[in-house]
Amino acid sequence: MQTKKGKSPSLRFRGYTDDWEDRKLGEMLINLEAGVSVNSSDYETGFFILKTSAIKQGTVDTLEVKSVVQEEVSKAKTPLIKNSIIISRMNTPELVGASGIVRESIDNIFLPDRLWQGQVAENFSSEWLIQSINIASNIQKIRDLATGTSGSMKNISKKSILDLIIIVPKLKEQKQIGSFFKQVDNTIDLHQRKLDLLKKQKKGFLQKMFPKNGAKVPELRFEGFTDDWEQRKFGEFITSHSYKKYLAIPESKGQYEVIQQGDNPIIGYSDGKAFENFSDVTLFGDHTVSIYKPIQPFFVATDGVKILTADDVEGYFLYTMLEKYKPNSQGYKRHFTILKNETAWLSTAKDEQQKIGSFFKQLDNLITLHQRKLDLLKEQKKAFLKKMFI
């Protein structure tokens, strides 16, 4: 690859020197049509309508569908067409304008009225175009076209999307860029499938390695353990430690992590006297029902982060139990009170707890490793998109 300044990207494949040209999206994306409103069905009919949530980071997840009443199929117009591009024309502010490419034609999946489908015109590369539409600057341009009350559903008109200006190279360069990013996407998809499989396997192990259906022992068990498990409420054996001494304002630097509730637990860092005996601790999000297993001394960001241990329960086994038995979210409530009344099955053999905890710790480490690889690939793609498009 080589770099070049001017009306061209900063990073290019060798041999390309021509400036890119302004073109309307309507020159490249033809036969743009929205789906129609059809009635969904609670029963399997063999015909489906794509959910608006199926459009994900330039791809179309054809498993994200709803069954359609068979009598409504004749109204559904065009099914998914290979290499067509789907754009969300009506959605929430953060999702309107999302787009993805259809990898395979599917006759029994149709579009809802909130999505457009268009075919890519000759002399343009569909693989290049979907990447171009999804670079940050073009996503923002598309969302700026949306109208509607702030905070509610947004809508994009057909004329405004077709008049959108995109900067375009010659077809040969489009194809080379498109092929490169298709390989990147295939690698990302492969790692995503591996990660999804690991999470599915973990879910299966959680079902099989804890008693169910009235049984007093799990279906799958380590060799040498035969005693019945005990059924107890969490409130009978967990302890919530005072958080007050460990509240900290997160900073960009510090010796110890500051933990918050939710999917992104590490909010920053702090110095001082942290909670030191972390090995048997699980952090429970009182409002979010999130759980986090600290791996070093820590601080907490709010009183909603409950510091939990349990008498005679190995640390990672407790974490796994909470994953298995934690209550479903009921909105912005104090879920710790609900958790204390939840019933769980508990092995009384410390050795068995340690084996189970160690097994799930290794599985979680593997999931974390694959998640980091996936996140790195996505960041690398973002960097390439920024440098290889205008």
PDB file of N, CA, C and O in Angstrom, residues 72-106:
ATOM      1  N   GLU A  72     -50.529 -13.064   4.341  1.00  0.00           N
ATOM      2  CA  GLU A  72     -49.971 -11.737   4.132  1.00  0.00           C
ATOM      3  C   GLU A  72     -48.763 -11.748   3.196  1.00  0.00           C
ATOM      4  O   GLU A  72     -48.274 -10.682   2.795  1.00  0.00           O
ATOM      5  N   VAL A  73     -48.267 -12.932   2.841  1.00  0.00           N
ATOM      6  CA  VAL A  73     -47.023 -13.037   2.076  1.00  0.00           C
ATOM      7  C   VAL A  73     -47.145 -12.338   0.731  1.00  0.00           C
ATOM      8  O   VAL A  73     -46.194 -11.697   0.251  1.00  0.00           O
ATOM      9  N   SER A  74     -48.305 -12.411   0.093  1.00  0.00           N
ATOM     10  CA  SER A  74     -48.485 -11.802  -1.228  1.00  0.00           C
ATOM     11  C   SER A  74     -48.300 -10.289  -1.186  1.00  0.00           C
ATOM     12  O   SER A  74     -48.001  -9.655  -2.195  1.00  0.00           O
ATOM     13  N   LYS A  75     -48.450  -9.685  -0.008  1.00  0.00           N
ATOM     14  CA  LYS A  75     -48.275  -8.239   0.139  1.00  0.00           C
ATOM     15  C   LYS A  75     -46.812  -7.849   0.322  1.00  0.00           C
ATOM     16  O   LYS A  75     -46.460  -6.668   0.252  1.00  0.00           O
ATOM     17  N   ALA A  76     -45.974  -8.826   0.594  1.00  0.00           N
ATOM     18  CA  ALA A  76     -44.636  -8.536   1.086  1.00  0.00           C
ATOM     19  C   ALA A  76     -43.640  -8.091   0.032  1.00  0.00           C
ATOM     20  O   ALA A  76     -42.504  -7.768   0.353  1.00  0.00           O
ATOM     21  N   LYS A  77     -44.041  -8.094  -1.246  1.00  0.00           N
ATOM     22  CA  LYS A  77     -43.187  -7.620  -2.332  1.00  0.00           C
ATOM     23  C   LYS A  77     -41.904  -8.443  -2.463  1.00  0.00           C
ATOM     24  O   LYS A  77     -41.919  -9.652  -2.442  1.00  0.00           O
ATOM     25  N   THR A  78     -40.753  -7.731  -2.516  1.00  0.00           N
ATOM     26  CA  THR A  78     -39.493  -8.369  -2.880  1.00  0.00           C
ATOM     27  C   THR A  78     -38.819  -9.054  -1.702  1.00  0.00           C
ATOM     28  O   THR A  78     -38.669  -8.455  -0.644  1.00  0.00           O
ATOM     29  N   PRO A  79     -38.372 -10.292  -1.863  1.00  0.00           N
ATOM     30  CA  PRO A  79     -37.566 -10.935  -0.811  1.00  0.00           C
ATOM     31  C   PRO A  79     -36.136 -10.394  -0.825  1.00  0.00           C
ATOM     32  O   PRO A  79     -35.778  -9.557  -1.663  1.00  0.00           O
ATOM     33  N   LEU A  80     -35.306 -10.878   0.075  1.00  0.00           N
ATOM     34  CA  LEU A  80     -33.911 -10.434   0.126  1.00  0.00           C
ATOM     35  C   LEU A  80     -33.157 -10.878  -1.125  1.00  0.00           C
ATOM     36  O   LEU A  80     -33.240 -12.032  -1.540  1.00  0.00           O
ATOM     37  N   ILE A  81     -32.411  -9.954  -1.715  1.00  0.00           N
ATOM     38  CA  ILE A  81     -31.680 -10.206  -2.963  1.00  0.00           C
ATOM     39  C   ILE A  81     -30.181 -10.130  -2.690  1.00  0.00           C
ATOM     40  O   ILE A  81     -29.710  -9.192  -2.041  1.00  0.00           O
ATOM     41  N   LYS A  82     -29.433 -11.097  -3.202  1.00  0.00           N
ATOM     42  CA  LYS A  82     -27.989 -11.155  -2.989  1.00  0.00           C
ATOM     43  C   LYS A  82     -27.309  -9.870  -3.467  1.00  0.00           C
ATOM     44  O   LYS A  82     -27.615  -9.337  -4.532  1.00  0.00           O
ATOM     45  N   ASN A  83     -26.370  -9.384  -2.655  1.00  0.00           N
ATOM     46  CA  ASN A  83     -25.568  -8.186  -2.909  1.00  0.00           C
ATOM     47  C   ASN A  83     -26.367  -6.883  -2.873  1.00  0.00           C
ATOM     48  O   ASN A  83     -25.830  -5.820  -3.198  1.00  0.00           O
ATOM     49  N   SER A  84     -27.641  -6.963  -2.482  1.00  0.00           N
ATOM     50  CA  SER A  84     -28.390  -5.724  -2.288  1.00  0.00           C
ATOM     51  C   SER A  84     -27.979  -5.106  -0.951  1.00  0.00           C
ATOM     52  O   SER A  84     -27.372  -5.762  -0.100  1.00  0.00           O
ATOM     53  N   ILE A  85     -28.327  -3.842  -0.787  1.00  0.00           N
ATOM     54  CA  ILE A  85     -27.996  -3.128   0.443  1.00  0.00           C
ATOM     55  C   ILE A  85     -29.286  -2.717   1.135  1.00  0.00           C
ATOM     56  O   ILE A  85     -30.212  -2.204   0.500  1.00  0.00           O
ATOM     57  N   ILE A  86     -29.342  -2.997   2.429  1.00  0.00           N
ATOM     58  CA  ILE A  86     -30.505  -2.676   3.257  1.00  0.00           C
ATOM     59  C   ILE A  86     -30.166  -1.447   4.097  1.00  0.00           C
ATOM     60  O   ILE A  86     -29.090  -1.378   4.702  1.00  0.00           O
ATOM     61  N   ILE A  87     -31.081  -0.478   4.132  1.00  0.00           N
ATOM     62  CA  ILE A  87     -30.894   0.728   4.936  1.00  0.00           C
ATOM     63  C   ILE A  87     -32.127   0.943   5.813  1.00  0.00           C
ATOM     64  O   ILE A  87     -33.259   0.825   5.331  1.00  0.00           O
ATOM     65  N   SER A  88     -31.894   1.243   7.066  1.00  0.00           N
ATOM     66  CA  SER A  88     -32.991   1.536   7.987  1.00  0.00           C
ATOM     67  C   SER A  88     -33.457   2.968   7.761  1.00  0.00           C
ATOM     68  O   SER A  88     -32.749   3.921   8.059  1.00  0.00           O
ATOM     69  N   ARG A  89     -34.649   3.133   7.214  1.00  0.00           N
ATOM     70  CA  ARG A  89     -35.146   4.469   6.892  1.00  0.00           C
ATOM     71  C   ARG A  89     -35.949   5.084   8.040  1.00  0.00           C
ATOM     72  O   ARG A  89     -36.136   6.290   8.102  1.00  0.00           O
ATOM     73  N   MET A  90     -36.444   4.243   8.950  1.00  0.00           N
ATOM     74  CA  MET A  90     -37.233   4.722  10.079  1.00  0.00           C
ATOM     75  C   MET A  90     -36.844   3.928  11.310  1.00  0.00           C
ATOM     76  O   MET A  90     -36.970   2.707  11.342  1.00  0.00           O
ATOM     77  N   ASN A  91     -36.323   4.628  12.329  1.00  0.00           N
ATOM     78  CA  ASN A  91     -35.864   3.920  13.520  1.00  0.00           C
ATOM     79  C   ASN A  91     -35.591   4.944  14.619  1.00  0.00           C
ATOM     80  O   ASN A  91     -35.824   6.134  14.438  1.00  0.00           O
ATOM     81  N   THR A  92     -35.080   4.475  15.743  1.00  0.00           N
ATOM     82  CA  THR A  92     -34.680   5.363  16.819  1.00  0.00           C
ATOM     83  C   THR A  92     -33.469   6.184  16.365  1.00  0.00           C
ATOM     84  O   THR A  92     -32.769   5.788  15.427  1.00  0.00           O
ATOM     85  N   PRO A  93     -33.197   7.330  17.004  1.00  0.00           N
ATOM     86  CA  PRO A  93     -32.101   8.200  16.542  1.00  0.00           C
ATOM     87  C   PRO A  93     -30.755   7.513  16.414  1.00  0.00           C
ATOM     88  O   PRO A  93     -29.980   7.817  15.503  1.00  0.00           O
ATOM     89  N   GLU A  94     -30.464   6.570  17.310  1.00  0.00           N
ATOM     90  CA  GLU A  94     -29.153   5.919  17.263  1.00  0.00           C
ATOM     91  C   GLU A  94     -29.080   4.782  16.248  1.00  0.00           C
ATOM     92  O   GLU A  94     -27.992   4.275  15.970  1.00  0.00           O
ATOM     93  N   LEU A  95     -30.218   4.383  15.673  1.00  0.00           N
ATOM     94  CA  LEU A  95     -30.224   3.260  14.729  1.00  0.00           C
ATOM     95  C   LEU A  95     -30.683   3.645  13.324  1.00  0.00           C
ATOM     96  O   LEU A  95     -30.467   2.887  12.379  1.00  0.00           O
ATOM     97  N   VAL A  96     -31.319   4.797  13.171  1.00  0.00           N
ATOM     98  CA  VAL A  96     -31.770   5.197  11.841  1.00  0.00           C
ATOM     99  C   VAL A  96     -30.549   5.369  10.928  1.00  0.00           C
ATOM    100  O   VAL A  96     -29.496   5.841  11.354  1.00  0.00           O
ATOM    101  N   GLY A  97     -30.667   4.915   9.690  1.00  0.00           N
ATOM    102  CA  GLY A  97     -29.564   4.984   8.745  1.00  0.00           C
ATOM    103  C   GLY A  97     -28.613   3.810   8.790  1.00  0.00           C
ATOM    104  O   GLY A  97     -27.697   3.723   7.968  1.00  0.00           O
ATOM    105  N   ALA A  98     -28.817   2.879   9.724  1.00  0.00           N
ATOM    106  CA  ALA A  98     -27.975   1.673   9.762  1.00  0.00           C
ATOM    107  C   ALA A  98     -28.132   0.909   8.451  1.00  0.00           C
ATOM    108  O   ALA A  98     -29.227   0.851   7.873  1.00  0.00           O
ATOM    109  N   SER A  99     -27.046   0.333   7.964  1.00  0.00           N
ATOM    110  CA  SER A  99     -27.103  -0.355   6.670  1.00  0.00           C
ATOM    111  C   SER A  99     -26.302  -1.645   6.709  1.00  0.00           C
ATOM    112  O   SER A  99     -25.385  -1.806   7.510  1.00  0.00           O
ATOM    113  N   GLY A 100     -26.657  -2.560   5.821  1.00  0.00           N
ATOM    114  CA  GLY A 100     -25.954  -3.844   5.731  1.00  0.00           C
ATOM    115  C   GLY A 100     -26.110  -4.444   4.353  1.00  0.00           C
ATOM    116  O   GLY A 100     -27.044  -4.102   3.613  1.00  0.00           O
ATOM    117  N   ILE A 101     -25.215  -5.344   4.003  1.00  0.00           N
ATOM    118  CA  ILE A 101     -25.252  -6.013   2.707  1.00  0.00           C
ATOM    119  C   ILE A 101     -25.840  -7.409   2.861  1.00  0.00           C
ATOM    120  O   ILE A 101     -25.592  -8.094   3.857  1.00  0.00           O
ATOM    121  N   VAL A 102     -26.633  -7.823   1.888  1.00  0.00           N
ATOM    122  CA  VAL A 102     -27.229  -9.160   1.881  1.00  0.00           C
ATOM    123  C   VAL A 102     -26.259 -10.103   1.182  1.00  0.00           C
ATOM    124  O   VAL A 102     -25.931  -9.906   0.015  1.00  0.00           O
ATOM    125  N   ARG A 103     -25.778 -11.115   1.884  1.00  0.00           N
ATOM    126  CA  ARG A 103     -24.773 -12.014   1.312  1.00  0.00           C
ATOM    127  C   ARG A 103     -25.376 -13.092   0.409  1.00  0.00           C
ATOM    128  O   ARG A 103     -24.734 -13.552  -0.522  1.00  0.00           O
ATOM    129  N   GLU A 104     -26.624 -13.495   0.701  1.00  0.00           N
ATOM    130  CA  GLU A 104     -27.269 -14.542  -0.086  1.00  0.00           C
ATOM    131  C   GLU A 104     -28.733 -14.182  -0.330  1.00  0.00           C
ATOM    132  O   GLU A 104     -29.388 -13.619   0.549  1.00  0.00           O
ATOM    133  N   SER A 105     -29.252 -14.514  -1.520  1.00  0.00           N
ATOM    134  CA  SER A 105     -30.679 -14.336  -1.797  1.00  0.00           C
ATOM    135  C   SER A 105     -31.482 -15.308  -0.939  1.00  0.00           C
ATOM    136  O   SER A 105     -31.111 -16.471  -0.789  1.00  0.00           O
ATOM    137  N   ILE A 106     -32.585 -14.829  -0.375  1.00  0.00           N
ATOM    138  CA  ILE A 106     -33.438 -15.671   0.455  1.00  0.00           C
ATOM    139  C   ILE A 106     -34.887 -15.395   0.077  1.00  0.00           C
ATOM    140  O   ILE A 106     -35.394 -14.284   0.263  1.00  0.00           O
TER     141      ILE A 106
END
